[in-house]
mmCIF file of C-alpha atoms in Angstrom:
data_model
loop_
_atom_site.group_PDB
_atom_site.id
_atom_site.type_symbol
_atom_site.label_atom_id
_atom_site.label_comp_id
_atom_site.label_asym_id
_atom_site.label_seq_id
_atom_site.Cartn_x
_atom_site.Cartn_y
_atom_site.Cartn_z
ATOM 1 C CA UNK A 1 -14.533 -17.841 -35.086
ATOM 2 C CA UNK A 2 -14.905 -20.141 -32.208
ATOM 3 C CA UNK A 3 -11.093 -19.616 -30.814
ATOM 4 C CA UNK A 4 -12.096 -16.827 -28.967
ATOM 5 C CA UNK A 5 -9.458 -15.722 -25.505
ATOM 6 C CA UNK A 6 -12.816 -16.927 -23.349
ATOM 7 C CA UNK A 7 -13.456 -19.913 -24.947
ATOM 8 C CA UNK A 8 -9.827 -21.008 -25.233
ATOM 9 C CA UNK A 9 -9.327 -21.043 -21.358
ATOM 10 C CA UNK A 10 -12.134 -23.285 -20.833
ATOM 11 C CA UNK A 11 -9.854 -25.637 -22.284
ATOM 12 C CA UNK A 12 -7.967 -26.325 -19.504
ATOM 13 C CA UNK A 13 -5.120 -29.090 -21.092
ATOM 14 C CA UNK A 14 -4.993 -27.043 -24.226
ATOM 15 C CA UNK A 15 -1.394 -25.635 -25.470
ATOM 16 C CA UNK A 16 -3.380 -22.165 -25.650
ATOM 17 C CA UNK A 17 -4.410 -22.566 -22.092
ATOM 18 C CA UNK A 18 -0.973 -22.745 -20.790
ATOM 19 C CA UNK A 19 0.167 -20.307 -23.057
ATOM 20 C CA UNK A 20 -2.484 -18.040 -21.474
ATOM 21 C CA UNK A 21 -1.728 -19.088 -17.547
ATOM 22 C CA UNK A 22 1.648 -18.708 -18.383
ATOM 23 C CA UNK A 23 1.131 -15.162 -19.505
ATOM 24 C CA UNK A 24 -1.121 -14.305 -16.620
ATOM 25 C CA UNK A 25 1.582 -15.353 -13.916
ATOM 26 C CA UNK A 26 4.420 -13.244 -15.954
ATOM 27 C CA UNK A 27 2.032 -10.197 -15.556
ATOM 28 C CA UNK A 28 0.898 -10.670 -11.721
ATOM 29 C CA UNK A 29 5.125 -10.999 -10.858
ATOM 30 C CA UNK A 30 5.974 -7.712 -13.015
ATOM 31 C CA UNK A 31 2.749 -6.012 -11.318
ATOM 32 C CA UNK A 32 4.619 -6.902 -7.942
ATOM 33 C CA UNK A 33 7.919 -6.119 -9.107
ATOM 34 C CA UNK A 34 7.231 -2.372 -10.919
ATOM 35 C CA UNK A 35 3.390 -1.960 -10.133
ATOM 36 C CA UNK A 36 0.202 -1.850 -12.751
ATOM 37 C CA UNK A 37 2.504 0.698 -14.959
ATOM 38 C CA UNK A 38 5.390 -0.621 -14.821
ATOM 39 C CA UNK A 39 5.798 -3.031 -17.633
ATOM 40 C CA UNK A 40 6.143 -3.945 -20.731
ATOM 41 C CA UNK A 41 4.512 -6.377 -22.943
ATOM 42 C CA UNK A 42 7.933 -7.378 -23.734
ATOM 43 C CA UNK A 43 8.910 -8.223 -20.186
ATOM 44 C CA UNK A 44 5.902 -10.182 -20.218
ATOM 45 C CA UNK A 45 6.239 -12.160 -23.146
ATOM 46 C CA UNK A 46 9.997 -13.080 -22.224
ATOM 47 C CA UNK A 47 9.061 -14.071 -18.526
ATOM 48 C CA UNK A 48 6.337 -16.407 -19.788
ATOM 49 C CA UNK A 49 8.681 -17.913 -22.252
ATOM 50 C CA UNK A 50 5.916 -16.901 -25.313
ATOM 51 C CA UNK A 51 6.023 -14.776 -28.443
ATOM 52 C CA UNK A 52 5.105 -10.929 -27.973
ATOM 53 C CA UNK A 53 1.743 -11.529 -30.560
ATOM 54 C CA UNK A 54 0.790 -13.820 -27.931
ATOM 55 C CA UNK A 55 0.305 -11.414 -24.957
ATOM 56 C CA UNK A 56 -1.210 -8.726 -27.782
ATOM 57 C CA UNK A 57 -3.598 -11.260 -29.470
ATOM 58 C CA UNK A 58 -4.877 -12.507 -26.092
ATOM 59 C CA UNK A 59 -4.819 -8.852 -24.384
ATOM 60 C CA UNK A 60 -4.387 -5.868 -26.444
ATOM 61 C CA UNK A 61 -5.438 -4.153 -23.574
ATOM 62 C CA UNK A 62 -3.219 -3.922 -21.283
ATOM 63 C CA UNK A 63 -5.331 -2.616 -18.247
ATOM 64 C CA UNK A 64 -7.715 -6.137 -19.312
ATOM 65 C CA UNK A 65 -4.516 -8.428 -18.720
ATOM 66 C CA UNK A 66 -3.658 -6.431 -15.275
ATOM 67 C CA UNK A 67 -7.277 -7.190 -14.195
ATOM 68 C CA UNK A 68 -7.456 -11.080 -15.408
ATOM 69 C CA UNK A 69 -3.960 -11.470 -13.767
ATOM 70 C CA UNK A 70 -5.346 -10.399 -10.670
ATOM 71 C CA UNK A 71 -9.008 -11.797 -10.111
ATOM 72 C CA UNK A 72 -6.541 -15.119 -10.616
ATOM 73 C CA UNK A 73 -4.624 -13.965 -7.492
ATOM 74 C CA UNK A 74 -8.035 -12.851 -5.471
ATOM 75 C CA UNK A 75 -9.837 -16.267 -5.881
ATOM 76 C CA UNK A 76 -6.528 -17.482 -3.635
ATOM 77 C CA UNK A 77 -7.682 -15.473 -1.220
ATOM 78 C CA UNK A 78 -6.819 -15.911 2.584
ATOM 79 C CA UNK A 79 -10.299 -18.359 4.092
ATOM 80 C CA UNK A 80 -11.731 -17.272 6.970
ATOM 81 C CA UNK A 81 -13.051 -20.368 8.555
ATOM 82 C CA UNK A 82 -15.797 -20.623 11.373
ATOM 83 C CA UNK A 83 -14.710 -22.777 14.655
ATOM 84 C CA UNK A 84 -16.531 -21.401 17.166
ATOM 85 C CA UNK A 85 -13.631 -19.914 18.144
ATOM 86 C CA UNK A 86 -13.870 -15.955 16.558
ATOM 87 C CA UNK A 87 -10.237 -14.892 18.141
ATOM 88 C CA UNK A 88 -8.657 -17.870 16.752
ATOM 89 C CA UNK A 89 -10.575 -17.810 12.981
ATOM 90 C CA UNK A 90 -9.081 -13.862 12.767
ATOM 91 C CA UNK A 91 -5.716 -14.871 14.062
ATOM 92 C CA UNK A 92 -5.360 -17.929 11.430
ATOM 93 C CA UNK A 93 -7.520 -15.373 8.694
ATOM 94 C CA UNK A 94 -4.639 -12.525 9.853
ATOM 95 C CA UNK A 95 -1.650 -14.902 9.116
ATOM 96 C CA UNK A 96 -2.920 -16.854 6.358
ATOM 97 C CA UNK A 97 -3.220 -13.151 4.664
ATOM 98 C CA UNK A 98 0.601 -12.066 5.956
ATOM 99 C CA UNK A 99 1.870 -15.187 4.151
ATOM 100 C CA UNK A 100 -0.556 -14.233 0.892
ATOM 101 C CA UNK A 101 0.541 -10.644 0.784
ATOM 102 C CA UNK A 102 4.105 -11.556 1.159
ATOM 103 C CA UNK A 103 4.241 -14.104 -2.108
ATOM 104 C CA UNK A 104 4.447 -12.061 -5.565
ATOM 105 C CA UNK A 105 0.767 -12.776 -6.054
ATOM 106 C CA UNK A 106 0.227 -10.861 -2.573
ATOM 107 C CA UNK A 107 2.747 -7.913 -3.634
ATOM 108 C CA UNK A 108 1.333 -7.536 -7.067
ATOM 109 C CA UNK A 109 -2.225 -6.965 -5.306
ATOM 110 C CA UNK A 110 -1.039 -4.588 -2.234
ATOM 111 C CA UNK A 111 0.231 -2.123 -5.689
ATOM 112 C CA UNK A 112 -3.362 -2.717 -7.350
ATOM 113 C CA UNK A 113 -5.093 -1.649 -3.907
ATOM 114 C CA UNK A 114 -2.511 0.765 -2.454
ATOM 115 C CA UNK A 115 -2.455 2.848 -5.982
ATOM 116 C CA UNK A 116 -6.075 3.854 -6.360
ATOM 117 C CA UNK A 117 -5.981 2.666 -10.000
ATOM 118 C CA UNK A 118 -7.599 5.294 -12.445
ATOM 119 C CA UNK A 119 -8.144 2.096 -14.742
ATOM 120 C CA UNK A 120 -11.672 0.915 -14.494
ATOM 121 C CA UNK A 121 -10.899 -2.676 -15.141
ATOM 122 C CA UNK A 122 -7.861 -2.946 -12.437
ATOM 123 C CA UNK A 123 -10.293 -0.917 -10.224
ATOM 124 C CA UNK A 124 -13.065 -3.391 -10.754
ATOM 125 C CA UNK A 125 -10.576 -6.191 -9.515
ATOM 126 C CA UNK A 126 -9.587 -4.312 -6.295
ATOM 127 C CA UNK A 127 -12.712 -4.044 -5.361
ATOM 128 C CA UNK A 128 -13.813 -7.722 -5.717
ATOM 129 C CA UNK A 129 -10.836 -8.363 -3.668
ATOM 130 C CA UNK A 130 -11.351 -5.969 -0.867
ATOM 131 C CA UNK A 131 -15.520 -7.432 -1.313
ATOM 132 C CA UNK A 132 -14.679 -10.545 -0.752
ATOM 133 C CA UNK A 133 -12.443 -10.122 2.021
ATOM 134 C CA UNK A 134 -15.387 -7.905 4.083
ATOM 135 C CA UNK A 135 -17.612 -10.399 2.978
ATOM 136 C CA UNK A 136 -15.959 -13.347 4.323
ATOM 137 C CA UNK A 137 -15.541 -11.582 7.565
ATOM 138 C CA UNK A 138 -19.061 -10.161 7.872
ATOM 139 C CA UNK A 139 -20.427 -13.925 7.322
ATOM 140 C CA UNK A 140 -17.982 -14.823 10.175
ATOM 141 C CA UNK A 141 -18.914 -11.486 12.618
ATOM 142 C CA UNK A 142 -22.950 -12.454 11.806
ATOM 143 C CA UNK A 143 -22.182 -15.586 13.213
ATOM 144 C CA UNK A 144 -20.359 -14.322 16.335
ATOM 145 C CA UNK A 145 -22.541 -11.562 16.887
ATOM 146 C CA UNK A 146 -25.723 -14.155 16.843
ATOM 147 C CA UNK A 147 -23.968 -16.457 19.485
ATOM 148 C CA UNK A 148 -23.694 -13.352 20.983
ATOM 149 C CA UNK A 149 -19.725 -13.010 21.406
ATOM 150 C CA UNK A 150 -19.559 -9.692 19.592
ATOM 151 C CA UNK A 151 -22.013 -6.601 19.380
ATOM 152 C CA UNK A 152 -23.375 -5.881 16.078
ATOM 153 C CA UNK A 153 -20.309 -3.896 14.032
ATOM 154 C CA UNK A 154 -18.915 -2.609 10.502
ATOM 155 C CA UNK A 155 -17.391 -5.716 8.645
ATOM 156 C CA UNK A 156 -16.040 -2.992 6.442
ATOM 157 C CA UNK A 157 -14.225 -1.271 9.536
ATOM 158 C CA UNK A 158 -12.991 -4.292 11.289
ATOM 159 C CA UNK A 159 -11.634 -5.274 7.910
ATOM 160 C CA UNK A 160 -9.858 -2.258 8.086
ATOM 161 C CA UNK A 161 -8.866 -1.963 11.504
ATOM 162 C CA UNK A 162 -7.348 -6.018 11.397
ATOM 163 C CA UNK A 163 -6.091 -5.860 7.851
ATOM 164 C CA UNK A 164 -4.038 -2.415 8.077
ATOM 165 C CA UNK A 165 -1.635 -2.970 10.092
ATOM 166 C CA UNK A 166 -0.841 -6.725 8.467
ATOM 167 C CA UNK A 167 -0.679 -4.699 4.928
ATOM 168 C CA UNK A 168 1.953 -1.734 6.713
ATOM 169 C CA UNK A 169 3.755 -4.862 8.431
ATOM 170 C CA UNK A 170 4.527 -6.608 5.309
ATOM 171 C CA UNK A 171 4.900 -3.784 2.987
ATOM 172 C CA UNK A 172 7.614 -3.156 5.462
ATOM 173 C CA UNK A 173 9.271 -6.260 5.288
ATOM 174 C CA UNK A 174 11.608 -5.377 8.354
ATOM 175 C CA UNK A 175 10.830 -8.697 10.459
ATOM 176 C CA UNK A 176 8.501 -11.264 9.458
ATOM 177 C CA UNK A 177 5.366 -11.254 10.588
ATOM 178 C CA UNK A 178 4.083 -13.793 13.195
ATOM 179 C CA UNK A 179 1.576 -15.419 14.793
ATOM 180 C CA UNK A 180 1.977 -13.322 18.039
ATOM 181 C CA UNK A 181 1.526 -10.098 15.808
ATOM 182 C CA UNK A 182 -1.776 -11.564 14.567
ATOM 183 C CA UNK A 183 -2.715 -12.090 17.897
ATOM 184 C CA UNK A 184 -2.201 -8.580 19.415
ATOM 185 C CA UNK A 185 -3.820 -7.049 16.612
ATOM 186 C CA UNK A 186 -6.992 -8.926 16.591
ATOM 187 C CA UNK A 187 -6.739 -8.613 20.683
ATOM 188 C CA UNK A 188 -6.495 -4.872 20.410
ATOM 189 C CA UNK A 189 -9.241 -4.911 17.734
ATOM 190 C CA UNK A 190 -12.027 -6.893 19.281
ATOM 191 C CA UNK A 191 -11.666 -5.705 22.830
ATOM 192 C CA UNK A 192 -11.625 -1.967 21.360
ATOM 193 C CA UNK A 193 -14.694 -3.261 19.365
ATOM 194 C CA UNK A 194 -16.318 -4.532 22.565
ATOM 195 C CA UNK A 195 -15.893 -1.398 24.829
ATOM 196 C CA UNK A 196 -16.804 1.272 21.966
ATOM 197 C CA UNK A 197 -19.889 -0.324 20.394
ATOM 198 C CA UNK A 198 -23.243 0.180 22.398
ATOM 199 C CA UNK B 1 34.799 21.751 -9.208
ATOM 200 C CA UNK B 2 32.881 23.673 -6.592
ATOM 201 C CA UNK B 3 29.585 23.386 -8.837
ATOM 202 C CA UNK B 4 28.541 20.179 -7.278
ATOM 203 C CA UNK B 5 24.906 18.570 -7.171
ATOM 204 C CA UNK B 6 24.427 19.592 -2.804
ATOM 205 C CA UNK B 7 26.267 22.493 -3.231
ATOM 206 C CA UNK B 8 24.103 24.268 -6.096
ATOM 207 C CA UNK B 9 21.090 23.236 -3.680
ATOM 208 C CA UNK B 10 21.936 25.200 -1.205
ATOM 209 C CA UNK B 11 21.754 28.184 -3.255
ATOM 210 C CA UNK B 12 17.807 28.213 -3.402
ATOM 211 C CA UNK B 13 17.261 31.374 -5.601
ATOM 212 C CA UNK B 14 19.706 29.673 -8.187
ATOM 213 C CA UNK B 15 18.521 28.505 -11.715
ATOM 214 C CA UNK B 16 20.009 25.382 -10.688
ATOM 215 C CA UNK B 17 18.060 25.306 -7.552
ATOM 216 C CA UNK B 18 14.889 25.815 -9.179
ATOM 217 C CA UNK B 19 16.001 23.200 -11.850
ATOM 218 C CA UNK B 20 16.066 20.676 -9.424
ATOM 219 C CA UNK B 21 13.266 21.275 -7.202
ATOM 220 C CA UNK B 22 11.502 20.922 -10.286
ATOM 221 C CA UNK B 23 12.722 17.477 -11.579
ATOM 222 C CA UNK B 24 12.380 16.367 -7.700
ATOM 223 C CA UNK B 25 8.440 17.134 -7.751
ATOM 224 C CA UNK B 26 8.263 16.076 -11.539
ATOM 225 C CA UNK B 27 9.693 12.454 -9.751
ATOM 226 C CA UNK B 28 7.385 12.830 -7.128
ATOM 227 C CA UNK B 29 4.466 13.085 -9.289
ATOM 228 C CA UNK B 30 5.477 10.728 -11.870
ATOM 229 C CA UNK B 31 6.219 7.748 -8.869
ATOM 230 C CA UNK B 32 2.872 8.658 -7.334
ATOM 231 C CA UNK B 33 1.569 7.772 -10.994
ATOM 232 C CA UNK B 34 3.269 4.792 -12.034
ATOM 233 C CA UNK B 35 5.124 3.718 -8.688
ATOM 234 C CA UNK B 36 8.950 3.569 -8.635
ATOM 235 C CA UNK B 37 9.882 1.173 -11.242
ATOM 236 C CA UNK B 38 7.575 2.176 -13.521
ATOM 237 C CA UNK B 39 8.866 5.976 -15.009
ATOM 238 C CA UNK B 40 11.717 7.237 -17.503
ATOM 239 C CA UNK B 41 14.156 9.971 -17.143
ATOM 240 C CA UNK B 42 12.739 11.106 -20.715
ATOM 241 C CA UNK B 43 9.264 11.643 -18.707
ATOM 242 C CA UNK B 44 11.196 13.142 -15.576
ATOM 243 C CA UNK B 45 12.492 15.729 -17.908
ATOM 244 C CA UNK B 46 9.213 16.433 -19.836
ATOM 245 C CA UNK B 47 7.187 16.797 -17.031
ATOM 246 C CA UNK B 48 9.911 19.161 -15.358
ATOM 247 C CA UNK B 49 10.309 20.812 -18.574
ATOM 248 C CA UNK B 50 13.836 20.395 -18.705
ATOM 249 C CA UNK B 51 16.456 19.047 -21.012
ATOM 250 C CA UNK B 52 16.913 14.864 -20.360
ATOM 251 C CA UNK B 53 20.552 15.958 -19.710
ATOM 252 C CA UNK B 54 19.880 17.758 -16.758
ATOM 253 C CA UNK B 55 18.161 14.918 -14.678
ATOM 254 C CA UNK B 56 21.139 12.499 -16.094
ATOM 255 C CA UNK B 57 23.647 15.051 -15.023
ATOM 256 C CA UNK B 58 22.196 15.421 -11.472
ATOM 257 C CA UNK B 59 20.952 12.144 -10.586
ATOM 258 C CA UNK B 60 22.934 9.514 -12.698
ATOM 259 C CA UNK B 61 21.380 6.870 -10.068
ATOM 260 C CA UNK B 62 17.536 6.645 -10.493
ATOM 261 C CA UNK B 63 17.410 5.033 -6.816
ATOM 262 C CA UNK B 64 18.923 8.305 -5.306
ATOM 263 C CA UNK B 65 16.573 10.264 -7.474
ATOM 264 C CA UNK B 66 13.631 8.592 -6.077
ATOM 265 C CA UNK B 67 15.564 8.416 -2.518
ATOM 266 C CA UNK B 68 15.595 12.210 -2.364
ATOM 267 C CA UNK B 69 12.398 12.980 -3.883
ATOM 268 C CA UNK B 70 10.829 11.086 -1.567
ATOM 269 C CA UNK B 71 12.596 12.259 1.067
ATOM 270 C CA UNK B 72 11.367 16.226 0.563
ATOM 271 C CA UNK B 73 7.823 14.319 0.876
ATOM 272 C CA UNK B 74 8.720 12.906 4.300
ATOM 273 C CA UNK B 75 9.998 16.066 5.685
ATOM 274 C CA UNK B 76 6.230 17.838 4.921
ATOM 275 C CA UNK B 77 4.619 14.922 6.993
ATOM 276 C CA UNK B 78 1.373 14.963 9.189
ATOM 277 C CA UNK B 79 2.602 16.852 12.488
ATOM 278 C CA UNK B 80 1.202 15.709 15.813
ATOM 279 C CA UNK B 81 0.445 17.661 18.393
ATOM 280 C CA UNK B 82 0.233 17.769 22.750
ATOM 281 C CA UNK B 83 -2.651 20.115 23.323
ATOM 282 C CA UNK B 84 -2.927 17.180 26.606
ATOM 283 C CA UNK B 85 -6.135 15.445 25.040
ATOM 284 C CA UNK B 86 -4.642 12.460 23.109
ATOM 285 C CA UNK B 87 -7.662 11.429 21.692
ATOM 286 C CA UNK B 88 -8.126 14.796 19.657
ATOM 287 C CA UNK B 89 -4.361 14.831 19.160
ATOM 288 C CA UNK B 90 -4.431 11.706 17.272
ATOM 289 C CA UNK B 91 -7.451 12.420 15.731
ATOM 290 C CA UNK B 92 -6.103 15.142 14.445
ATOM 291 C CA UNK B 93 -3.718 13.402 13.017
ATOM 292 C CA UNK B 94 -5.087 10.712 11.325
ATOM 293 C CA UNK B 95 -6.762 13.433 9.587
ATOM 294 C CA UNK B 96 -4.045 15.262 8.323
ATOM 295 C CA UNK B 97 -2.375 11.646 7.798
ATOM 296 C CA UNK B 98 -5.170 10.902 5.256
ATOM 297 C CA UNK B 99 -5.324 14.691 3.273
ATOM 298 C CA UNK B 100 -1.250 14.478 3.087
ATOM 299 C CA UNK B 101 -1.709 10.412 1.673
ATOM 300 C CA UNK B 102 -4.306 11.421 -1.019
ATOM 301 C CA UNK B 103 -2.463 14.255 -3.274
ATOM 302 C CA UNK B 104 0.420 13.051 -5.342
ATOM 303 C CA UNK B 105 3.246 13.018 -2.915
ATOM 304 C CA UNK B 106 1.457 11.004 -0.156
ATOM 305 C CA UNK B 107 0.723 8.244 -3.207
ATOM 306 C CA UNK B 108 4.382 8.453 -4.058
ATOM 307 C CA UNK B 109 5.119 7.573 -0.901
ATOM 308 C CA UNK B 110 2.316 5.202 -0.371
ATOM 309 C CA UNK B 111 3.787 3.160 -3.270
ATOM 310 C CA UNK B 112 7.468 3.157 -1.884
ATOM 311 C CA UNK B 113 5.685 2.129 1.497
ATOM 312 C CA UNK B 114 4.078 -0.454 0.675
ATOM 313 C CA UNK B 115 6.273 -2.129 -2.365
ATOM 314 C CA UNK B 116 9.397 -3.208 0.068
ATOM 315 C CA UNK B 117 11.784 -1.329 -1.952
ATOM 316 C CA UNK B 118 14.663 -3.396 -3.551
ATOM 317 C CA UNK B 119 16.780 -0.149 -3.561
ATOM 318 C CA UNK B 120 19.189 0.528 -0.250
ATOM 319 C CA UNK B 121 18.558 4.306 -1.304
ATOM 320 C CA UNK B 122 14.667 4.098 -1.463
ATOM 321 C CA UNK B 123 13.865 1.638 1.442
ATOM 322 C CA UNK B 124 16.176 4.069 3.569
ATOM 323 C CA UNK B 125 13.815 7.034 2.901
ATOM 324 C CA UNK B 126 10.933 4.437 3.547
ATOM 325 C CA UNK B 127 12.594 3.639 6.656
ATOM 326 C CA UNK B 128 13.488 7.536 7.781
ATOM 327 C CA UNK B 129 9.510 8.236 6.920
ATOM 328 C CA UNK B 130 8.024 5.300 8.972
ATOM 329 C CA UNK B 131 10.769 5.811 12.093
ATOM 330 C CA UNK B 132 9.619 9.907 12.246
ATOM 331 C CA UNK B 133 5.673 8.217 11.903
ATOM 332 C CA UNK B 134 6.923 6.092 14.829
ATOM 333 C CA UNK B 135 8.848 9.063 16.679
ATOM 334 C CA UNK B 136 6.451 11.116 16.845
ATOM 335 C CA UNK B 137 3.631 8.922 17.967
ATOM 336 C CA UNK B 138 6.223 8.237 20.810
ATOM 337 C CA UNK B 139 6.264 11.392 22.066
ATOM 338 C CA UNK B 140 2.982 11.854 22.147
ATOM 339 C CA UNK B 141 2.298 8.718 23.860
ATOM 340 C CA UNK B 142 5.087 9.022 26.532
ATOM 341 C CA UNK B 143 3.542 12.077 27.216
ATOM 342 C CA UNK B 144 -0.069 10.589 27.204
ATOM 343 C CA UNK B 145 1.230 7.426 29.896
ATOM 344 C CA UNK B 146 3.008 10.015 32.036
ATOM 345 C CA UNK B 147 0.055 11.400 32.763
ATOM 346 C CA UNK B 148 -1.829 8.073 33.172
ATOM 347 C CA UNK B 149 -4.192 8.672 30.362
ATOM 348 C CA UNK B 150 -2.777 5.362 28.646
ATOM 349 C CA UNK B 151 -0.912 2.356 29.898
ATOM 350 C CA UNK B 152 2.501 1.706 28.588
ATOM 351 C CA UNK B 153 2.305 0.884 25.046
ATOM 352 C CA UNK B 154 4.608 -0.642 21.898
ATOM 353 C CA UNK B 155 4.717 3.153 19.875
ATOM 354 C CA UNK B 156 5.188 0.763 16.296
ATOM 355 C CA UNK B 157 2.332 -1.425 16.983
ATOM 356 C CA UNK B 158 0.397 1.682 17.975
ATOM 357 C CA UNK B 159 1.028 3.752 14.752
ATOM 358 C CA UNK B 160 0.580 0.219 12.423
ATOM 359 C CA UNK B 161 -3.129 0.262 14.146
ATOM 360 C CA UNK B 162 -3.868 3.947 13.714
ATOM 361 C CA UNK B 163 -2.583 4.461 10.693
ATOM 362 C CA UNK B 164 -3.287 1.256 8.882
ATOM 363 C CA UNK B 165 -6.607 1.114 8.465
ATOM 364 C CA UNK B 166 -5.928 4.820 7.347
ATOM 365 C CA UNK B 167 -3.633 3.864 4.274
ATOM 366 C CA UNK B 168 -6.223 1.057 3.319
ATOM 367 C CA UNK B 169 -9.091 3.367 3.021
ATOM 368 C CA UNK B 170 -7.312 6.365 1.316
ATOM 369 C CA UNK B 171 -5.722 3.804 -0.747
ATOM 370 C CA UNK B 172 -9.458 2.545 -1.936
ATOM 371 C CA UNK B 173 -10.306 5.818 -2.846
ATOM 372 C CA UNK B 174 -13.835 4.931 -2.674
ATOM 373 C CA UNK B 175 -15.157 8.063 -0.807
ATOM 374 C CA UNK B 176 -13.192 10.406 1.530
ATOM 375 C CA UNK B 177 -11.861 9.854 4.383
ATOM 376 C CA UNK B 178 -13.561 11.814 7.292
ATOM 377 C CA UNK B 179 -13.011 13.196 10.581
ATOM 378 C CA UNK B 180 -15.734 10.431 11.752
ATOM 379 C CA UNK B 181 -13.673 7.604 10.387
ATOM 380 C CA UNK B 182 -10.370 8.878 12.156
ATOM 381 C CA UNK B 183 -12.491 9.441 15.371
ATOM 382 C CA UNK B 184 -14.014 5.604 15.321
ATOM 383 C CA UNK B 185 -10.393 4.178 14.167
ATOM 384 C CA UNK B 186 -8.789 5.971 16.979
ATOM 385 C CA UNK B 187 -11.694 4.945 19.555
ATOM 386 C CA UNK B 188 -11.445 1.661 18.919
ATOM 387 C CA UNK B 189 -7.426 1.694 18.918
ATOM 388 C CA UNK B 190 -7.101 3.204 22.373
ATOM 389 C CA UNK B 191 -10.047 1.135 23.925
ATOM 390 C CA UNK B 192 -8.424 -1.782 22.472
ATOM 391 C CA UNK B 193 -4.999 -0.889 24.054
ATOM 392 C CA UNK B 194 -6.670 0.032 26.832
ATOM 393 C CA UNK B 195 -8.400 -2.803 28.065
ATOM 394 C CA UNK B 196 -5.549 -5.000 26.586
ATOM 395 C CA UNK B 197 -2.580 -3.570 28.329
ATOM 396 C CA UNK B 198 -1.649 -5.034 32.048
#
């Protein structure tokens, strides 16, 4: 048996491939629709336009496909890139994630970390995502913090205390969120950071 | 017909009464599991431990089901009080804000916060839930700037920094939430607003 699931998607032109991506995509926009419950292999088969023994014969576990479907979405990820400039990298970092969280992809992975997911596969997924994000922005605060622009702090709290509100904003979906919102928040944030931290 | 759905509710030692406080918390619970998309009347009623026919009778719409189950949740909300020091106030708060997120109603309403609700009935009780959040934290701050212990500040972009870093790290579940973390959060907030106000 060489035709294993793993094996398969290293063949990126392959029918099976696209089958699989296909089936992947289906399950991140009925996470984002009805959450990690929420669905049915069913739904998913008929959204990716594929036969129901597909999504069983590639997953039959269901909590396995939820976590694939959204490592695919983390590696999208918001960058955080390094200018020089730290209130300008968060502001860009702060909208690039609004516009990420708002997109199906970015709904499907606000359920996975707002639902403190009792499956450990899902679970394993949020918390690459929410690594990676206090990752990227502890590389970025090192940096600021050596060129002396910011006093040593908790990448996981700033990650917190700038992501937060963005998450409650978009959840919210009242007004869309701008570039000006980005920019009060990260204000507030690094000048509260500045006069608390020793 | 005087045996309507609102009138039966106001009779709260009634059979009826009790029937539907009891499919109301079984909705609570079952959202908080599987968000709102993502449970059955057939589950409502098991978990209730009523007959199907009784949630069908009383809530032929599933949105207003959810609406007004959520809705009981809101109306138990984190209080906030004016002892006159705004920093323990909110403190306070935050705490109670994170114990009330963690059990089974607060993740109910965690998932109908954060999922932008395609329902009019649901996004209205996500609405009346983040307007009290908002109301309140007005108060307290009017209060707070007529005194001169803060500078004039927008209430909504206040609560979205308090309380979102809250939802993200209740949401993680990864260890509790402390009084320690809702004393830095709120340090940081009102230094921030502080020394970013005019």
């Amino acid at each position: 048996m060489t035709d294993s699931p793993r094996q398969v998607a290293q063949r990126p032109g392959g029918r099976t491939a696209r089958v699989r991506a296909q089936i992947l995509d289906a399950t991140v926009r009925l996470v984002a629709r009805h959450g990690i419950a929420g669905f049915r292999y069913e739904e998913v088969a008929e959204l990716a336009g594929v036969h129901k023994m597909s999504v069983y014969r590639n997953w039959p576990d269901r909590d396995v496909l939820v976590g694939e479907a959204l490592m695919g979405v983390a590696e999208e990820m918001a960058p955080l890139a390094d200018t020089g400039d730290l209130r300008q990298d968060l502001v860009d970092f702060l909208v690039a994630m609004a516009t990420s969280l708002a997109d199906p992809w970015g709904r499907a992975l606000m359920h996975a970390i707002q639902s403190s997911p009792e499956s450990a596969e899902v679970r394993r997924t949020v918390d690459t995502v929410i690594d990676r994000r206090v990752d990227l922005l502890r590389r970025r605060l090192d940096s600021a913090v050596g060129l002396g622009q910011l006093p040593p702090v908790d990448a996981q709290l700033l990650a917190d205390l700038l992501s937060g509100p963005v998450h409650l904003q978009v959840g919210r979906d009242q007004r869309p969120f701008t570039r000006a919102d980005a920019e009060r928040i990260t204000d507030v944030v690094l000048a509260g950071v500045r006069a608390t931290t020793p």
